[in-house]
Amino acid sequence: MRFRARPEPAPIPGLATVRAVRHTGVGVRGEPRLRLALTVEAGGRAFETETVLVVPLSELSLLRPGVVLPVRCTARRVELDLDRTERGIAAEAVVRWFAVPGEVRAGRPRVLLGLLVIRPDGSAFHTRTEQYLPATALGEVGVGRAVRVHYLPSAEREVVVSVLVSA
């Protein structure tokens, strides 16, 4: 009789907020290896974790406390989902509606956004997303405001919204 490993369930998409960034003192091909402390929200739950990441020097200034990054979570690990931000298509979106239902995690309110995303070719699509944003960023996502988003052509309904977060 052969025993087969149970297949791992599909990763759950989520968002991670960077709480702290520390240098490990190690570099790989001249690029620093950083330890990131993250607060992750995925699948209706929130938890804290850490990860180690080699960061290109050109992107070093982008990783700071308060930055929100997309992640994929499995039962065993959390991986940064940088496909959308690194290889994804950058676009503009107009906020059609937003709601703040009152749920707060780690001092950040949950924000539901209805977006009209304008593809680079001028065509558009509607989508809905949710994020936990610092209260200081709520003014950037008001109805009629333009926001930057990234999406993959294979999953364009799942967008990552980029907002300027002041600490």
mmCIF file of C-alpha atoms in Angstrom:
data_model
loop_
_atom_site.group_PDB
_atom_site.id
_atom_site.type_symbol
_atom_site.label_atom_id
_atom_site.label_comp_id
_atom_site.label_asym_id
_atom_site.label_seq_id
_atom_site.Cartn_x
_atom_site.Cartn_y
_atom_site.Cartn_z
ATOM 1 C CA MET A 1 0.000 0.000 0.000
ATOM 2 C CA ARG A 2 1.326 3.414 -0.937
ATOM 3 C CA PHE A 3 0.694 6.518 1.048
ATOM 4 C CA ARG A 4 0.413 9.738 -0.839
ATOM 5 C CA ALA A 5 0.839 13.138 0.619
ATOM 6 C CA ARG A 6 -2.331 15.161 0.693
ATOM 7 C CA PRO A 7 -2.101 18.002 -1.836
ATOM 8 C CA GLU A 8 -1.577 21.386 -0.273
ATOM 9 C CA PRO A 9 -4.624 23.650 -0.598
ATOM 10 C CA ALA A 10 -4.499 26.616 -2.940
ATOM 11 C CA PRO A 11 -2.798 29.680 -1.461
ATOM 12 C CA ILE A 12 -5.077 32.318 0.032
ATOM 13 C CA PRO A 13 -4.401 35.877 -1.157
ATOM 14 C CA GLY A 14 -3.945 38.498 1.519
ATOM 15 C CA LEU A 15 -2.239 41.718 2.481
ATOM 16 C CA ALA A 16 0.751 42.239 4.746
ATOM 17 C CA THR A 17 1.619 45.494 6.427
ATOM 18 C CA VAL A 18 5.315 46.004 7.143
ATOM 19 C CA ARG A 19 5.808 46.722 10.862
ATOM 20 C CA ALA A 20 9.616 46.779 10.925
ATOM 21 C CA VAL A 21 12.598 46.338 8.593
ATOM 22 C CA ARG A 22 15.984 45.149 9.860
ATOM 23 C CA HIS A 23 19.206 44.408 8.018
ATOM 24 C CA THR A 24 20.498 40.893 8.639
ATOM 25 C CA GLY A 25 24.091 41.910 7.917
ATOM 26 C CA VAL A 26 24.206 39.497 4.973
ATOM 27 C CA GLY A 27 24.191 40.409 1.323
ATOM 28 C CA VAL A 28 23.619 38.373 -1.818
ATOM 29 C CA ARG A 29 25.449 39.597 -4.925
ATOM 30 C CA GLY A 30 25.758 43.043 -3.400
ATOM 31 C CA GLU A 31 22.081 43.297 -2.462
ATOM 32 C CA PRO A 32 21.036 43.421 1.207
ATOM 33 C CA ARG A 33 19.109 40.652 2.910
ATOM 34 C CA LEU A 34 16.385 42.136 5.121
ATOM 35 C CA ARG A 35 14.178 40.714 7.874
ATOM 36 C CA LEU A 36 10.623 42.044 7.628
ATOM 37 C CA ALA A 37 8.173 41.955 10.531
ATOM 38 C CA LEU A 38 4.679 41.724 9.013
ATOM 39 C CA THR A 39 1.061 41.858 10.085
ATOM 40 C CA VAL A 40 -0.813 39.620 7.641
ATOM 41 C CA GLU A 41 -4.544 39.681 6.896
ATOM 42 C CA ALA A 42 -5.775 36.731 4.819
ATOM 43 C CA GLY A 43 -8.778 34.479 4.788
ATOM 44 C CA GLY A 44 -10.622 36.549 7.380
ATOM 45 C CA ARG A 45 -7.911 36.352 10.040
ATOM 46 C CA ALA A 46 -4.904 38.430 11.047
ATOM 47 C CA PHE A 47 -1.558 37.309 12.441
ATOM 48 C CA GLU A 48 2.023 38.485 12.811
ATOM 49 C CA THR A 49 5.005 36.832 11.160
ATOM 50 C CA GLU A 50 8.516 37.530 9.892
ATOM 51 C CA THR A 51 10.198 36.817 6.593
ATOM 52 C CA VAL A 52 13.659 37.268 5.126
ATOM 53 C CA LEU A 53 14.002 38.827 1.701
ATOM 54 C CA VAL A 54 16.847 39.820 -0.614
ATOM 55 C CA VAL A 55 15.982 43.293 -1.878
ATOM 56 C CA PRO A 56 17.459 44.993 -4.951
ATOM 57 C CA LEU A 57 19.153 48.265 -4.027
ATOM 58 C CA SER A 58 16.819 50.150 -6.355
ATOM 59 C CA GLU A 59 13.796 48.985 -4.287
ATOM 60 C CA LEU A 60 15.321 49.344 -0.837
ATOM 61 C CA SER A 61 13.622 52.663 -0.104
ATOM 62 C CA LEU A 62 10.190 51.157 -0.888
ATOM 63 C CA LEU A 63 10.297 48.790 2.107
ATOM 64 C CA ARG A 64 9.510 50.763 5.232
ATOM 65 C CA PRO A 65 7.009 50.480 8.085
ATOM 66 C CA GLY A 66 3.455 51.105 6.931
ATOM 67 C CA VAL A 67 3.894 49.756 3.392
ATOM 68 C CA VAL A 68 1.206 47.244 2.398
ATOM 69 C CA LEU A 69 2.294 44.275 0.259
ATOM 70 C CA PRO A 70 0.272 41.479 -1.357
ATOM 71 C CA VAL A 71 0.915 37.955 0.003
ATOM 72 C CA ARG A 72 -0.124 34.340 -0.606
ATOM 73 C CA CYS A 73 -0.715 32.257 2.523
ATOM 74 C CA THR A 74 -0.688 28.488 2.885
ATOM 75 C CA ALA A 75 -0.920 26.387 6.021
ATOM 76 C CA ARG A 76 2.872 26.367 6.311
ATOM 77 C CA ARG A 77 4.153 29.673 4.989
ATOM 78 C CA VAL A 78 3.511 33.230 3.886
ATOM 79 C CA GLU A 79 5.063 34.346 0.602
ATOM 80 C CA LEU A 80 5.188 37.863 -0.719
ATOM 81 C CA ASP A 81 3.101 38.006 -3.889
ATOM 82 C CA LEU A 82 5.230 40.508 -5.736
ATOM 83 C CA ASP A 83 4.051 39.325 -9.163
ATOM 84 C CA ARG A 84 1.361 42.001 -9.165
ATOM 85 C CA THR A 85 3.677 44.802 -8.116
ATOM 86 C CA GLU A 86 6.829 43.704 -9.969
ATOM 87 C CA ARG A 87 5.437 42.093 -13.121
ATOM 88 C CA GLY A 88 1.883 43.363 -12.893
ATOM 89 C CA ILE A 89 0.445 46.029 -15.086
ATOM 90 C CA ALA A 90 0.412 49.484 -13.524
ATOM 91 C CA ALA A 91 -2.827 51.342 -14.095
ATOM 92 C CA GLU A 92 -4.992 54.118 -12.718
ATOM 93 C CA ALA A 93 -8.333 53.514 -11.082
ATOM 94 C CA VAL A 94 -11.134 55.803 -10.038
ATOM 95 C CA VAL A 95 -12.792 55.128 -6.704
ATOM 96 C CA ARG A 96 -16.517 54.671 -7.466
ATOM 97 C CA TRP A 97 -17.537 53.925 -3.888
ATOM 98 C CA PHE A 98 -15.964 53.132 -0.575
ATOM 99 C CA ALA A 99 -17.199 51.990 2.775
ATOM 100 C CA VAL A 100 -15.662 51.699 6.202
ATOM 101 C CA PRO A 101 -17.700 48.961 7.935
ATOM 102 C CA GLY A 102 -16.189 49.617 11.366
ATOM 103 C CA GLU A 103 -13.837 46.643 11.711
ATOM 104 C CA VAL A 104 -10.369 47.651 12.930
ATOM 105 C CA ARG A 105 -7.210 45.525 13.073
ATOM 106 C CA ALA A 106 -3.930 46.743 14.490
ATOM 107 C CA GLY A 107 -5.340 50.263 14.566
ATOM 108 C CA ARG A 108 -6.262 50.212 10.873
ATOM 109 C CA PRO A 109 -9.863 50.381 9.650
ATOM 110 C CA ARG A 110 -11.105 47.911 7.041
ATOM 111 C CA VAL A 111 -11.946 49.751 3.819
ATOM 112 C CA LEU A 112 -14.071 48.320 1.000
ATOM 113 C CA LEU A 113 -13.407 49.903 -2.395
ATOM 114 C CA GLY A 114 -15.334 49.802 -5.660
ATOM 115 C CA LEU A 115 -12.977 50.718 -8.480
ATOM 116 C CA LEU A 116 -13.130 51.497 -12.173
ATOM 117 C CA VAL A 117 -9.704 50.382 -13.409
ATOM 118 C CA ILE A 118 -8.486 51.961 -16.633
ATOM 119 C CA ARG A 119 -6.173 49.657 -18.564
ATOM 120 C CA PRO A 120 -3.177 51.192 -20.368
ATOM 121 C CA ASP A 121 -4.996 50.705 -23.717
ATOM 122 C CA GLY A 122 -7.870 52.920 -22.502
ATOM 123 C CA SER A 123 -10.418 50.150 -21.893
ATOM 124 C CA ALA A 124 -11.741 49.693 -18.370
ATOM 125 C CA PHE A 125 -13.173 47.161 -15.937
ATOM 126 C CA HIS A 126 -14.922 47.301 -12.583
ATOM 127 C CA THR A 127 -13.646 45.495 -9.508
ATOM 128 C CA ARG A 128 -13.994 45.451 -5.748
ATOM 129 C CA THR A 129 -11.243 45.100 -3.173
ATOM 130 C CA GLU A 130 -10.711 45.484 0.544
ATOM 131 C CA GLN A 131 -7.730 46.594 2.569
ATOM 132 C CA TYR A 132 -6.877 47.624 6.103
ATOM 133 C CA LEU A 133 -5.534 51.152 5.716
ATOM 134 C CA PRO A 134 -4.105 53.600 8.210
ATOM 135 C CA ALA A 135 -6.640 56.290 9.052
ATOM 136 C CA THR A 136 -4.249 58.874 7.563
ATOM 137 C CA ALA A 137 -4.692 57.252 4.109
ATOM 138 C CA LEU A 138 -8.516 57.373 4.081
ATOM 139 C CA GLY A 139 -8.502 60.779 2.397
ATOM 140 C CA GLU A 140 -6.712 59.287 -0.608
ATOM 141 C CA VAL A 141 -9.489 56.796 -1.359
ATOM 142 C CA GLY A 142 -12.519 59.074 -1.441
ATOM 143 C CA VAL A 143 -15.187 58.773 -4.136
ATOM 144 C CA GLY A 144 -13.900 60.233 -7.410
ATOM 145 C CA ARG A 145 -10.234 60.062 -6.369
ATOM 146 C CA ALA A 146 -7.680 58.479 -8.697
ATOM 147 C CA VAL A 147 -5.435 55.784 -7.212
ATOM 148 C CA ARG A 148 -2.588 53.705 -8.617
ATOM 149 C CA VAL A 149 -3.215 49.964 -8.935
ATOM 150 C CA HIS A 150 -1.367 46.900 -10.225
ATOM 151 C CA TYR A 151 -2.956 43.765 -11.660
ATOM 152 C CA LEU A 152 -1.990 40.633 -13.586
ATOM 153 C CA PRO A 153 -3.668 40.077 -16.970
ATOM 154 C CA SER A 154 -4.564 36.537 -15.846
ATOM 155 C CA ALA A 155 -6.314 37.815 -12.684
ATOM 156 C CA GLU A 156 -7.124 41.438 -13.339
ATOM 157 C CA ARG A 157 -10.066 41.525 -10.931
ATOM 158 C CA GLU A 158 -7.611 41.123 -8.022
ATOM 159 C CA VAL A 159 -5.910 44.486 -7.824
ATOM 160 C CA VAL A 160 -3.336 45.872 -5.440
ATOM 161 C CA VAL A 161 -4.031 49.491 -4.522
ATOM 162 C CA SER A 162 -1.060 51.763 -3.860
ATOM 163 C CA VAL A 163 -1.671 54.608 -1.427
ATOM 164 C CA LEU A 164 0.804 56.942 0.189
ATOM 165 C CA VAL A 165 0.979 56.091 3.863
ATOM 166 C CA SER A 166 2.330 58.675 6.251
ATOM 167 C CA ALA A 167 3.749 57.240 9.456
#
